[in-house]
Short mmCIF file of N, CA, C and O in Angstrom, two decimals:
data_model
loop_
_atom_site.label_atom_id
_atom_site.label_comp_id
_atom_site.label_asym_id
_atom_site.label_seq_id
_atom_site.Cartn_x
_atom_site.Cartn_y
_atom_site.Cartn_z
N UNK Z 1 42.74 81.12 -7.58
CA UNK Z 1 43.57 82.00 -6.79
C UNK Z 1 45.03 81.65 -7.03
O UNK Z 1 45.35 80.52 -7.42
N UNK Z 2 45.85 82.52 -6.82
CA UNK Z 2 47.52 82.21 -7.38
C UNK Z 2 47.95 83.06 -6.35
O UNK Z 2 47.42 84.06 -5.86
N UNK Z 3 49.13 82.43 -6.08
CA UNK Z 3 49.93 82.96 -4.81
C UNK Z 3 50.95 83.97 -5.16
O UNK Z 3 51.41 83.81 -6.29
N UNK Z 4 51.36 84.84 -4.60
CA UNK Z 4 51.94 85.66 -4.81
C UNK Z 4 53.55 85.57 -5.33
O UNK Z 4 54.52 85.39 -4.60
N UNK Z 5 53.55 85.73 -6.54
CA UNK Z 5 55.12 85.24 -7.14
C UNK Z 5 56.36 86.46 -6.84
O UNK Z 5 57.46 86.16 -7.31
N UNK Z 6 56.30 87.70 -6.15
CA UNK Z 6 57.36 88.25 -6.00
C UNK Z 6 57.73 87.78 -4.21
O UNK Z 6 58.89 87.83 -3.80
N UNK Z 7 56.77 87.42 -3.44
CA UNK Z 7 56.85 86.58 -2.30
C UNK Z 7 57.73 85.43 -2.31
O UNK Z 7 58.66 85.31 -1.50
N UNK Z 8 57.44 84.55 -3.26
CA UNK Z 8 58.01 83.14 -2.86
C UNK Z 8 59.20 83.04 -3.95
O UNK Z 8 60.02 82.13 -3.85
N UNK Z 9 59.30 84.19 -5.22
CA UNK Z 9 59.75 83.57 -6.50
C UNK Z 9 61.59 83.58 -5.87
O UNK Z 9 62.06 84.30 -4.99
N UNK Z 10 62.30 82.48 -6.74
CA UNK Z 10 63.57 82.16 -5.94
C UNK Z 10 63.53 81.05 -4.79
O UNK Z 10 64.56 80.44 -4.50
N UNK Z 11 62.43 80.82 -4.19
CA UNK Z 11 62.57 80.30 -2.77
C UNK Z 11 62.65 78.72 -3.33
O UNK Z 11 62.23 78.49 -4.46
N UNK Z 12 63.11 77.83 -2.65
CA UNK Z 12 63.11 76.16 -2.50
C UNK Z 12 61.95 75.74 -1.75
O UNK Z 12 61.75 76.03 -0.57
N UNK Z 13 61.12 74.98 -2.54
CA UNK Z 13 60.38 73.52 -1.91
C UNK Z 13 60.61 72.58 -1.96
O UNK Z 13 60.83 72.16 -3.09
N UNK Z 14 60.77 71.41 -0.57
CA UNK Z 14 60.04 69.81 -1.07
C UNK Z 14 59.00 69.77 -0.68
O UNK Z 14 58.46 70.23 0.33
N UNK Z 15 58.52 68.97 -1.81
CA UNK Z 15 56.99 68.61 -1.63
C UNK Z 15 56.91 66.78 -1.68
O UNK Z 15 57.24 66.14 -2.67
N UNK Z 16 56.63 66.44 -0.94
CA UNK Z 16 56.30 64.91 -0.52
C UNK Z 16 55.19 65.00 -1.14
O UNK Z 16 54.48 65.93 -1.51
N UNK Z 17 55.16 63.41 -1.23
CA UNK Z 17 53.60 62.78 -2.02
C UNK Z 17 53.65 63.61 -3.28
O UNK Z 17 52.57 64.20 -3.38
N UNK Z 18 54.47 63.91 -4.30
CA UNK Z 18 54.31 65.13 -5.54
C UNK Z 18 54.12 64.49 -6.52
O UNK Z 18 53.97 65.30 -7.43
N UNK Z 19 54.00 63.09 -7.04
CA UNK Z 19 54.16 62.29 -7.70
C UNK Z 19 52.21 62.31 -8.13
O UNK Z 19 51.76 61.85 -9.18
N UNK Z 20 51.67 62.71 -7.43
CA UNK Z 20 49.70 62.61 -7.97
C UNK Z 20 49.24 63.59 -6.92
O UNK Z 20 49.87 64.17 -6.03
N UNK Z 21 47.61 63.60 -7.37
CA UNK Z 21 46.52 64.36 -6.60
C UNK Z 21 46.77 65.84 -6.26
O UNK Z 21 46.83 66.77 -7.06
N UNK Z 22 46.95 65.90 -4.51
CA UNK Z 22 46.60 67.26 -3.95
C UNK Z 22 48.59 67.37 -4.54
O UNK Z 22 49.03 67.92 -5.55
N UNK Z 23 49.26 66.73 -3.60
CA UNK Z 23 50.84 66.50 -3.98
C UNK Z 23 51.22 67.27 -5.38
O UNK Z 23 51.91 68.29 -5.44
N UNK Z 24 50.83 66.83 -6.09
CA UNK Z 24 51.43 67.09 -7.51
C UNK Z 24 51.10 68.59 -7.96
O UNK Z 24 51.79 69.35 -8.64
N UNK Z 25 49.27 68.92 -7.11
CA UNK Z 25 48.20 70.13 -7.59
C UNK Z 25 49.69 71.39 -6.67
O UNK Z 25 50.27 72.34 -7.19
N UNK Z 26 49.82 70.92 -5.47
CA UNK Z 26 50.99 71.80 -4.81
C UNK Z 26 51.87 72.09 -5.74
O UNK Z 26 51.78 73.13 -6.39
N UNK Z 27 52.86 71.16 -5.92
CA UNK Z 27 53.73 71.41 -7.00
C UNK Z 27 53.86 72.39 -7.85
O UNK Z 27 54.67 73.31 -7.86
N UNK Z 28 52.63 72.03 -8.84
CA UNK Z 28 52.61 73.22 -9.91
C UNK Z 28 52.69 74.48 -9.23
O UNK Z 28 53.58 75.32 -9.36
N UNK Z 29 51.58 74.54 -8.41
CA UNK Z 29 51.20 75.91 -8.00
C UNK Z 29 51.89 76.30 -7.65
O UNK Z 29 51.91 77.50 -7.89
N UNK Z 30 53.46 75.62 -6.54
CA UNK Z 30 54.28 76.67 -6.20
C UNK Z 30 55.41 77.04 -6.95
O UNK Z 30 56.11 78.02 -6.70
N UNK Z 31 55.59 76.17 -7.94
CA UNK Z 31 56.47 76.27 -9.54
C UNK Z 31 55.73 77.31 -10.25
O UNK Z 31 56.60 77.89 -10.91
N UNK Z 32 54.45 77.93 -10.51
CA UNK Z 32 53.76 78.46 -11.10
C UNK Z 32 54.24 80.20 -10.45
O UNK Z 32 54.54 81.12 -11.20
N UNK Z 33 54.21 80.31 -8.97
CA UNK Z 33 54.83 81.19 -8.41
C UNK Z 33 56.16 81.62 -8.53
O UNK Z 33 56.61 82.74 -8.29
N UNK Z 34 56.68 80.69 -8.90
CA UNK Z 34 58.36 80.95 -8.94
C UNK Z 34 59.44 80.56 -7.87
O UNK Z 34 60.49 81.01 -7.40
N UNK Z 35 58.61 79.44 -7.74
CA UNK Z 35 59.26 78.42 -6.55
C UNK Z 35 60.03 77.19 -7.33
O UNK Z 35 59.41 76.45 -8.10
N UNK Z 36 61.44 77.03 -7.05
CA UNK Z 36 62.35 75.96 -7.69
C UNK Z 36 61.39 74.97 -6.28
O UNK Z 36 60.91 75.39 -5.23
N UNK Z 37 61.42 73.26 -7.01
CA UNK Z 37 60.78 73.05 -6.37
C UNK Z 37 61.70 71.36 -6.35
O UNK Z 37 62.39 70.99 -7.30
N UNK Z 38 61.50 70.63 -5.18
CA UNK Z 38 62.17 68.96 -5.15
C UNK Z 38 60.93 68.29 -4.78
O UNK Z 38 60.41 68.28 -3.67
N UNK Z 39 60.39 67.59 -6.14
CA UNK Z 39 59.57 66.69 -6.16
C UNK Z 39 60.08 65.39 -5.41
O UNK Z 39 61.06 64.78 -5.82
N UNK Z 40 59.26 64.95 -4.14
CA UNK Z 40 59.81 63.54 -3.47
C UNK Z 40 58.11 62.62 -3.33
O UNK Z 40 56.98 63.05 -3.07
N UNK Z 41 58.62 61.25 -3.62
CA UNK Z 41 57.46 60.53 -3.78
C UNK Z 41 58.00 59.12 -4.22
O UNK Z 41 59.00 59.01 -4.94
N UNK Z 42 57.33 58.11 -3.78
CA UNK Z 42 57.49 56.71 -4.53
C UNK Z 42 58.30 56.16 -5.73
O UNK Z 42 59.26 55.39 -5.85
N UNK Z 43 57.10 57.27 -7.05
CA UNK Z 43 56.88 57.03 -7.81
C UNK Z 43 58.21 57.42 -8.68
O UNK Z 43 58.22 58.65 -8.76
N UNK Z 44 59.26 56.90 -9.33
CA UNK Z 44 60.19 57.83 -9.97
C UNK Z 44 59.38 57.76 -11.17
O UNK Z 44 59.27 58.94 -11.52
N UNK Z 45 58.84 57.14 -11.87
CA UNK Z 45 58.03 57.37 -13.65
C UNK Z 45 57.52 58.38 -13.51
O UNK Z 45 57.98 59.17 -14.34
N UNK Z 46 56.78 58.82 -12.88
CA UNK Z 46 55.69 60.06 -12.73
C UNK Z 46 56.42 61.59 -11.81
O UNK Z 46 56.05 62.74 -12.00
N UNK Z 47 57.24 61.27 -11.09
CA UNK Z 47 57.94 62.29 -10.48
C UNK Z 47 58.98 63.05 -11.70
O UNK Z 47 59.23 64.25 -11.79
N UNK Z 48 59.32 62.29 -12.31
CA UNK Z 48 60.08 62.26 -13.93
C UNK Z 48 59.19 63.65 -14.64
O UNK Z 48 59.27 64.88 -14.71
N UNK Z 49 58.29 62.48 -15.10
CA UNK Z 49 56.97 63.93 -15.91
C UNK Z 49 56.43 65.03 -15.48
O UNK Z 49 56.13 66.02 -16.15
N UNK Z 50 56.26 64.82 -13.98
CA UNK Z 50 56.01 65.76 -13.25
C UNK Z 50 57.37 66.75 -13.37
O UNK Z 50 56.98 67.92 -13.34
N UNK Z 51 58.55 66.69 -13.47
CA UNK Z 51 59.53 67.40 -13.31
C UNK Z 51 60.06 68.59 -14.55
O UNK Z 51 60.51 69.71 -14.77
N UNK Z 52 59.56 67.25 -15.14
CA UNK Z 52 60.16 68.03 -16.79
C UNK Z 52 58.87 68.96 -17.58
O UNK Z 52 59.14 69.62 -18.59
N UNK Z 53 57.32 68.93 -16.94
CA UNK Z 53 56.03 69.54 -17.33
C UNK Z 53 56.38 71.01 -16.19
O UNK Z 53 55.98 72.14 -16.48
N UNK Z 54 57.28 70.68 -14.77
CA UNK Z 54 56.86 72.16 -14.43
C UNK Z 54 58.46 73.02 -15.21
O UNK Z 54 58.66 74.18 -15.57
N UNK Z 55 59.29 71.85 -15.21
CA UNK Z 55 60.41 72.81 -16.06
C UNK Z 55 60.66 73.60 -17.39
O UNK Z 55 61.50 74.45 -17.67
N UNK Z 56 59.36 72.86 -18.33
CA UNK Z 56 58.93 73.57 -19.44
C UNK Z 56 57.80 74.67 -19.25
O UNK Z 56 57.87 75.69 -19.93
N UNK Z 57 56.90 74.51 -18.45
CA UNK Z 57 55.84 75.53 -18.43
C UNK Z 57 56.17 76.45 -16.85
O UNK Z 57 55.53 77.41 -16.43
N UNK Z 58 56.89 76.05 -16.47
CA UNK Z 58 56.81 77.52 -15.03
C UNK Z 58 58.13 78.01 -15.36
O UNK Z 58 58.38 79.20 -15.19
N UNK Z 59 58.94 77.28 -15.78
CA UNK Z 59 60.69 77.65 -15.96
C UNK Z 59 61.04 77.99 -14.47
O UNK Z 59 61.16 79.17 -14.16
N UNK Z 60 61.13 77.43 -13.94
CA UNK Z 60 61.77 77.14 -12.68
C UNK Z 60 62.76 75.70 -12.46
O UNK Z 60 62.79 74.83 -13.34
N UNK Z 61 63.31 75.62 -11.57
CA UNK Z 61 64.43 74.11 -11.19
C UNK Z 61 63.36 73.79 -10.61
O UNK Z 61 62.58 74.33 -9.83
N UNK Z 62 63.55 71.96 -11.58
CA UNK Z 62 62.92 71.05 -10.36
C UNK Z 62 63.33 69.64 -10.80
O UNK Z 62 63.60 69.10 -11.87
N UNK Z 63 63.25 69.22 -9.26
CA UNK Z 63 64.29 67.69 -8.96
C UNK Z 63 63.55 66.71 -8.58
O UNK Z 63 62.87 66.68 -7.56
N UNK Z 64 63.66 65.81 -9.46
CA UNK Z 64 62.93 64.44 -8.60
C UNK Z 64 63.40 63.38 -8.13
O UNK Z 64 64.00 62.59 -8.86
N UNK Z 65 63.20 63.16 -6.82
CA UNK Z 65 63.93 62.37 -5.87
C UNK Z 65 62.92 61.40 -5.55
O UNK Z 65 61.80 61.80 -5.24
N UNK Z 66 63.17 60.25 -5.59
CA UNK Z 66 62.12 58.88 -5.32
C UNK Z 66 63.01 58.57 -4.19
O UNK Z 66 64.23 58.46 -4.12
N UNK Z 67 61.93 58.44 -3.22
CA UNK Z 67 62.14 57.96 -2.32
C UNK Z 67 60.87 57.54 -1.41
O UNK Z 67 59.73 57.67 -1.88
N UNK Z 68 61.02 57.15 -0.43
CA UNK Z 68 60.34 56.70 0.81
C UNK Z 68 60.11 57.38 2.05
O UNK Z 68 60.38 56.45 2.81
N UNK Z 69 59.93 57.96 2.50
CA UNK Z 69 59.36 59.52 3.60
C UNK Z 69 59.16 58.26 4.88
O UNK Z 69 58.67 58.59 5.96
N UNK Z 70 59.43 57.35 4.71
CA UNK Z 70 59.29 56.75 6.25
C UNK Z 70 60.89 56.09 6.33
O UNK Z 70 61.35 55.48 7.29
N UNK Z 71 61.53 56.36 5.14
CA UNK Z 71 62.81 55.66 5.78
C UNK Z 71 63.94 56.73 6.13
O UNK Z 71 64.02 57.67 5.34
N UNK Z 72 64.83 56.71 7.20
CA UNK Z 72 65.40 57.91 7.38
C UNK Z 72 66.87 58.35 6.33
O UNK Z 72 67.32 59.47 6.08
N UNK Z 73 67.25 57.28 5.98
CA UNK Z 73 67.91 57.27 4.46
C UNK Z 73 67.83 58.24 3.78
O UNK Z 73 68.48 59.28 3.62
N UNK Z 74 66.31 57.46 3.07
CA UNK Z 74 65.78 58.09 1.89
C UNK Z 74 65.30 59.96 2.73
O UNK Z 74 65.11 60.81 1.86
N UNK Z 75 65.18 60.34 3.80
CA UNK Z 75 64.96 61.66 3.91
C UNK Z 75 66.42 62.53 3.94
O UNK Z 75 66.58 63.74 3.79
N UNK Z 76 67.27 61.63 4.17
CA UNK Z 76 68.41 62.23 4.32
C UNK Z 76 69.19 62.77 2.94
O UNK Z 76 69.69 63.88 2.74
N UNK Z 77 69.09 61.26 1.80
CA UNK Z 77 69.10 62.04 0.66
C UNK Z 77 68.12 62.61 -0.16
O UNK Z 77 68.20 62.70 -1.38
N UNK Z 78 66.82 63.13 0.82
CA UNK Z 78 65.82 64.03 -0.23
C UNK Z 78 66.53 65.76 0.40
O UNK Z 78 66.50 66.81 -0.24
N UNK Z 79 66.91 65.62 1.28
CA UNK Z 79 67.49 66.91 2.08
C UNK Z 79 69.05 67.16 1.20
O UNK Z 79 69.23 68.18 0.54
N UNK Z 80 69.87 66.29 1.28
CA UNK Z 80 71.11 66.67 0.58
C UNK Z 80 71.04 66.74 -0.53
O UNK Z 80 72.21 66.87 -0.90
N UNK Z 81 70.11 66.75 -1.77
CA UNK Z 81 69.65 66.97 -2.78
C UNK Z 81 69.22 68.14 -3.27
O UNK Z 81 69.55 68.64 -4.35
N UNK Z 82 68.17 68.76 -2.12
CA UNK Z 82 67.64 69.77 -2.10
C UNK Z 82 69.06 70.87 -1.82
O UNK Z 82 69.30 71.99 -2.27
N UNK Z 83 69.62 70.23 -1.14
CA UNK Z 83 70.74 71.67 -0.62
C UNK Z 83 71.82 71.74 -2.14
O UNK Z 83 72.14 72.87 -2.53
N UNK Z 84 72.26 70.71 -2.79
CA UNK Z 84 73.48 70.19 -3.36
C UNK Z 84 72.71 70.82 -4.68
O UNK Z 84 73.34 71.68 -5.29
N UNK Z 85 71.51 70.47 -5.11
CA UNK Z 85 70.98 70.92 -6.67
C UNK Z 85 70.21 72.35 -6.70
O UNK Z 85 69.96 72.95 -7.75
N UNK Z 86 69.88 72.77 -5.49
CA UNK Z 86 69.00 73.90 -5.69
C UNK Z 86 69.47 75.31 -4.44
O UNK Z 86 68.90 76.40 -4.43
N UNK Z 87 70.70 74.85 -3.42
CA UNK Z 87 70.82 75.58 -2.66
C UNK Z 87 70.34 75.61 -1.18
O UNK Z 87 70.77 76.44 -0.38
N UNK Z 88 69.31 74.53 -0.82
CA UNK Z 88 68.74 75.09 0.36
C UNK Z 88 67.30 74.95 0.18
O UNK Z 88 66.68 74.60 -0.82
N UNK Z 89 66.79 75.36 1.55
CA UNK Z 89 65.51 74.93 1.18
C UNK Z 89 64.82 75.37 2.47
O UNK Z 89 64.91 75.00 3.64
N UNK Z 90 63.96 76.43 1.71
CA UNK Z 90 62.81 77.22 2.61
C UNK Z 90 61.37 76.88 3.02
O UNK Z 90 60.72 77.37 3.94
N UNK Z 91 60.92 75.65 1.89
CA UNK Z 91 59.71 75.55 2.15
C UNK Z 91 59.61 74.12 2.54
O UNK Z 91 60.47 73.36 2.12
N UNK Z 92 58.54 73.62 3.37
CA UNK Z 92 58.78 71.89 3.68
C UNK Z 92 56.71 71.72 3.26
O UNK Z 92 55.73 72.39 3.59
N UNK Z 93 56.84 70.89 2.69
CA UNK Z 93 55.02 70.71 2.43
C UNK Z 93 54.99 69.30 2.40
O UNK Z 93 55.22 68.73 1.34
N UNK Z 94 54.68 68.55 3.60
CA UNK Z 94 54.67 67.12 4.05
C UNK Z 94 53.45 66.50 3.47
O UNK Z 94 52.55 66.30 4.29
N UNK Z 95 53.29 66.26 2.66
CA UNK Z 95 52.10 65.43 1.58
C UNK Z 95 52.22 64.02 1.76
O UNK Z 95 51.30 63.23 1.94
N UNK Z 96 53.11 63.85 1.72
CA UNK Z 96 53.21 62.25 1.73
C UNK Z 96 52.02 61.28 2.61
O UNK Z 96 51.75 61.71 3.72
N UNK Z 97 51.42 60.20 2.24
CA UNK Z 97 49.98 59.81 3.50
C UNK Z 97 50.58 58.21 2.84
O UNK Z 97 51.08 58.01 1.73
N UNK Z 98 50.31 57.15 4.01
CA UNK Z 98 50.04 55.92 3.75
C UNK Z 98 48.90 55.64 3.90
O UNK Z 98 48.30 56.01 4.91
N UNK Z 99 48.27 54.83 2.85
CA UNK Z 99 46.95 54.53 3.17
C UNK Z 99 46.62 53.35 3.59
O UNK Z 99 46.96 52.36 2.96
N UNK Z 100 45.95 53.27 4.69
CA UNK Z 100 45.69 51.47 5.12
C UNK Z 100 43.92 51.30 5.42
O UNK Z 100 43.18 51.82 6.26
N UNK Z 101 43.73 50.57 4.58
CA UNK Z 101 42.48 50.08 5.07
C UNK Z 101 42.41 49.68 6.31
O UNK Z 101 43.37 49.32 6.99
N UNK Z 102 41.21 49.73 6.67
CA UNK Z 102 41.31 48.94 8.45
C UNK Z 102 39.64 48.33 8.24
O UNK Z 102 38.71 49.14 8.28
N UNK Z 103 39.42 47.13 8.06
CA UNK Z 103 38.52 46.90 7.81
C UNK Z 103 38.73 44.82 8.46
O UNK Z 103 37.78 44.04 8.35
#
């Protein structure tokens, strides 16, 4: 299923946790629509590849911002990033999860 690209195409995402898995599966898909998109996650190596794979195959803007989603810093410059490189920002998709064993 593919989301509707005259709906979203133009619009801004961050996507937390974008760096792997469901995170990253978001990504494309809303780059695939025609969503400029701000990859935020841990990981800067992989937020990197991730950036430059949806900028060659969706042709859309996209930014990768490493950071930390629990520090208020790091959300502050995933927000002034989003406004300063892409305009603003319509979509919020909170992916980000810590995982803790409890055992």
């Amino acid at each position: 299923m593919s989301l509707p690209k005259c709906f979203l195409e133009g619009k801004v995402a961050i996507v937390t946790g974008a760096s792997s898995g469901i995170g990253r599966a978001i990504a494309i898909r809303l780059a695939n629509a025609g969503v400029n998109v701000v990859l935020a996650a841990r990981s800067a190596d992989r937020l990197v590849e991730l950036r430059d794979l949806i900028t060659e195959r969706a042709g859309v803007r996209a930014v990768a911002v490493a950071c930390n989603v629990v520090r208020l810093e790091d959300l502050e410059t995933l927000v002034e990033t989003a406004v300063r490189e892409l305009g603003g920002i319509d979509i919020v998709v909170n992916n980000a999860a810590i995982l803790r064993d409890a055992f």
